[in-house]
CSV table of C-alpha atoms in Angstrom, one decimal:
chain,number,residue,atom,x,y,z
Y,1,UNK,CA,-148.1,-13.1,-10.9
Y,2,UNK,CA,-148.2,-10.9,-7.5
Y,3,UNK,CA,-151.4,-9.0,-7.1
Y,4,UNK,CA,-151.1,-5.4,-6.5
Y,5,UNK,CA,-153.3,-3.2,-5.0
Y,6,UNK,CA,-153.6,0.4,-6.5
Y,7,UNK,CA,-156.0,2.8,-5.0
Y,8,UNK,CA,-156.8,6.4,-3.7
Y,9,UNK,CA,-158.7,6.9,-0.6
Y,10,UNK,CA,-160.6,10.1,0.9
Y,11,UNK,CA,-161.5,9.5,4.9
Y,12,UNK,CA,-161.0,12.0,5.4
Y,13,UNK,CA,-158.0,12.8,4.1
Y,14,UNK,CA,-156.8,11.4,0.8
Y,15,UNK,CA,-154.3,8.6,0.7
Y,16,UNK,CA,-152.6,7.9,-2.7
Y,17,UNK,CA,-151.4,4.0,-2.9
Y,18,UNK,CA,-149.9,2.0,-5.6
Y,19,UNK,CA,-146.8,1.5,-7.5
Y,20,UNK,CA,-145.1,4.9,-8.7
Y,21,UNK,CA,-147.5,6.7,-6.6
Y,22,UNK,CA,-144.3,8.8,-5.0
Y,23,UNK,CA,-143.4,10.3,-8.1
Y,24,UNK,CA,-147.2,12.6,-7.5
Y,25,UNK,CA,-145.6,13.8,-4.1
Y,26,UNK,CA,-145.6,17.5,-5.7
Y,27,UNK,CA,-148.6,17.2,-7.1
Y,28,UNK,CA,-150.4,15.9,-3.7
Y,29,UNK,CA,-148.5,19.2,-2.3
Y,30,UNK,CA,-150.1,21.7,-4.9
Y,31,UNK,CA,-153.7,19.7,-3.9
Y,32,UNK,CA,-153.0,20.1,0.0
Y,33,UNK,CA,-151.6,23.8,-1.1
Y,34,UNK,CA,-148.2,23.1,0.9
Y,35,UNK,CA,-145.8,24.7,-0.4
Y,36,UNK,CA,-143.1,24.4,2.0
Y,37,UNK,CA,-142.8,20.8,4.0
Y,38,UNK,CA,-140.8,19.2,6.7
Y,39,UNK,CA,-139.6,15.7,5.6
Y,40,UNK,CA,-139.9,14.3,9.0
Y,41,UNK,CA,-138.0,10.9,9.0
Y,42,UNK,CA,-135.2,8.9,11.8
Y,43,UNK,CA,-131.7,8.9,11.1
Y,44,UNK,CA,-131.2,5.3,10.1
Y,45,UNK,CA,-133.5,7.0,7.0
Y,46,UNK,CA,-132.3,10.1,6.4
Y,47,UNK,CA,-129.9,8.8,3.9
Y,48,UNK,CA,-131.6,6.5,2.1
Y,49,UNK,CA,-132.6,6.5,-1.3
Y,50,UNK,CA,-136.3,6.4,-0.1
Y,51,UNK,CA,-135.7,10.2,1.8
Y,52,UNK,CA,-133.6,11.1,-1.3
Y,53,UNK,CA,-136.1,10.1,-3.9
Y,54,UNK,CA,-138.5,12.1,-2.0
Y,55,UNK,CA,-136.7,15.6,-1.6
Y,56,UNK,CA,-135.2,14.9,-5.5
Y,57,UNK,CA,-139.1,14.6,-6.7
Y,58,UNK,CA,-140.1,17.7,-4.5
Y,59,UNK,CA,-137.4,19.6,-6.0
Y,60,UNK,CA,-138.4,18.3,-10.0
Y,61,UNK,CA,-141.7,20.1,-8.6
Y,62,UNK,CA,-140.0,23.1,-7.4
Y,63,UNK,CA,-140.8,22.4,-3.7
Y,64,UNK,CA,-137.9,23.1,-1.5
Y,65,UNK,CA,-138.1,20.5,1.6
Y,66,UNK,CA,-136.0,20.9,4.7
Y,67,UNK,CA,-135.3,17.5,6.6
Y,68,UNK,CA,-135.8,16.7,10.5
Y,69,UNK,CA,-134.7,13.1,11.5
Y,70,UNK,CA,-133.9,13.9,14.9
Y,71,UNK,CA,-136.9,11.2,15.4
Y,72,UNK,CA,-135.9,8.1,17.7
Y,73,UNK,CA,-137.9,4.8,17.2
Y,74,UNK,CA,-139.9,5.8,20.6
Y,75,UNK,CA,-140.5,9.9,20.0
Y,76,UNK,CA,-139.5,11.8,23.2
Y,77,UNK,CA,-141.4,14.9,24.1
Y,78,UNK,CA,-138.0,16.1,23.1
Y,79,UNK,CA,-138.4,15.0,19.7
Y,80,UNK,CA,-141.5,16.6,19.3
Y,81,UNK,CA,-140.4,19.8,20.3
Y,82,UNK,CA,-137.2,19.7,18.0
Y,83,UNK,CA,-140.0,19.0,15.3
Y,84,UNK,CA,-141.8,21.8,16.1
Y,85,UNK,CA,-139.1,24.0,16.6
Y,86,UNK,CA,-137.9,22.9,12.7
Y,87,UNK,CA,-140.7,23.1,11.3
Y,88,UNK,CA,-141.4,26.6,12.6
Y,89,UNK,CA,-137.8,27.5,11.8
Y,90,UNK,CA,-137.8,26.2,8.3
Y,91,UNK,CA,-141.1,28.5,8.0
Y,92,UNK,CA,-142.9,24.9,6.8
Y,93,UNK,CA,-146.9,24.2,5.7
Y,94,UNK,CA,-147.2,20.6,6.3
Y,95,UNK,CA,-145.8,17.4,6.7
Y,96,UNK,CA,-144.0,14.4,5.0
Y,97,UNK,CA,-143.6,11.6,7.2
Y,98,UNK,CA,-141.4,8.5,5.6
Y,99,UNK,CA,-140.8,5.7,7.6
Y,100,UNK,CA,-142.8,3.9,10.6
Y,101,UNK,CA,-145.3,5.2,13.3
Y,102,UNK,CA,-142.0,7.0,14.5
Y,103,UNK,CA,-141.9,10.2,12.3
């Protein structure tokens, strides 16, 4: 049997770990009062069925999600401000970062 480690965090912000964990993503949203995120991800995970399952579960919590992957594996300046400039255009309150240190 493989141990698994299961856990919530607060330090200061609260980090929810564990098996089936993702499917509270809209409910860590309500908590954080976002209503409107940017799914920030790279390209090679834009169409994955990790950043699927993530805007399917937002949507089953009636949270609308836009996408930016525009994210290379060494962010650019660039890439920040083609974040910035979708997250303001996509009128967002916070973040969801899937993936590596990249997004």
């Amino acid at each position: 049997m493989t141990p698994v480690l299961s856990g919530n965090w607060n330090y200061p912000t609260t980090l929810w770990h564990g098996p089936g964990e993702i499917t509270r993503l809209a409910q860590a949203c309500e908590i954080a009062r976002v209503r409107r995120p940017l799914v920030v991800t790279d390209r090679a995970l834009r169409e994955s069925g990790i950043v699927i399952r993530v805007t399917q579960l937002l949507e089953l919590g009636g949270i609308a999600a836009p996408v930016f992957s525009d994210v290379k594996g060494n962010p650019t300046g660039t890439n920040v401000d083609a974040g910035l400039a979708a997250y303001r255009a996509g009128e967002c309150d916070g973040v969801i970062a899937v993936g590596g240190g990249s997004a």
